[in-house]
Amino acid sequence: MLSSLYPVITALAAFAVLKERLRPVQAAGADLALAGTVLLAAG
C-alpha cells in the first residue's frame, strides 16, 4: 500500500530539495494518492 506513494514522495522531495515547481495536475495527483492511501488504511 505504501509503495503507491513512492512517486508522490519523489515529487515532494524534488520540490523540497531541488526547488522544482509542481504543476497543478501533479499536486492534484499527489493529493488524490494521499487521500486514497488514508482511506485504504482507515478500512
Tab-separated table of C-alpha atoms in Angstrom:
chain	number	residue	atom	x	y	z
A	1	MET	CA	0.000	0.000	0.000
A	2	LEU	CA	2.755	2.461	0.856
A	3	SER	CA	4.551	1.641	-2.372
A	4	SER	CA	1.827	3.590	-4.157
A	5	LEU	CA	3.208	6.741	-2.519
A	6	TYR	CA	6.748	6.441	-3.927
A	7	PRO	CA	6.046	8.762	-6.890
A	8	VAL	CA	4.474	11.294	-4.521
A	9	ILE	CA	7.473	11.168	-2.196
A	10	THR	CA	9.817	11.628	-5.157
A	11	ALA	CA	7.882	14.667	-6.397
A	12	LEU	CA	7.776	16.228	-2.925
A	13	ALA	CA	11.490	15.596	-2.418
A	14	ALA	CA	12.241	17.268	-5.759
A	15	PHE	CA	10.106	20.207	-4.647
A	16	ALA	CA	11.858	20.487	-1.273
A	17	VAL	CA	15.451	19.759	-2.287
A	18	LEU	CA	15.719	20.932	-5.880
A	19	LYS	CA	13.115	23.711	-5.667
A	20	GLU	CA	11.224	22.251	-8.627
A	21	ARG	CA	7.698	23.503	-9.060
A	22	LEU	CA	4.764	21.123	-9.148
A	23	ARG	CA	2.214	21.657	-11.862
A	24	PRO	CA	-1.396	21.819	-10.655
A	25	VAL	CA	-2.150	18.412	-12.124
A	26	GLN	CA	0.829	16.927	-10.249
A	27	ALA	CA	-0.296	18.479	-6.983
A	28	ALA	CA	-3.826	17.185	-7.532
A	29	GLY	CA	-2.464	13.708	-8.239
A	30	ALA	CA	-0.407	13.780	-5.059
A	31	ASP	CA	-3.444	14.876	-3.073
A	32	LEU	CA	-5.561	12.083	-4.521
A	33	ALA	CA	-2.866	9.468	-3.854
A	34	LEU	CA	-2.546	10.598	-0.239
A	35	ALA	CA	-6.313	10.651	0.239
A	36	GLY	CA	-6.652	7.181	-1.273
A	37	THR	CA	-3.948	5.797	0.993
A	38	VAL	CA	-5.635	7.293	4.050
A	39	LEU	CA	-8.988	5.814	3.003
A	40	LEU	CA	-7.473	2.379	2.467
A	41	ALA	CA	-5.684	2.492	5.799
A	42	ALA	CA	-8.877	3.554	7.580
A	43	GLY	CA	-10.616	0.480	6.273
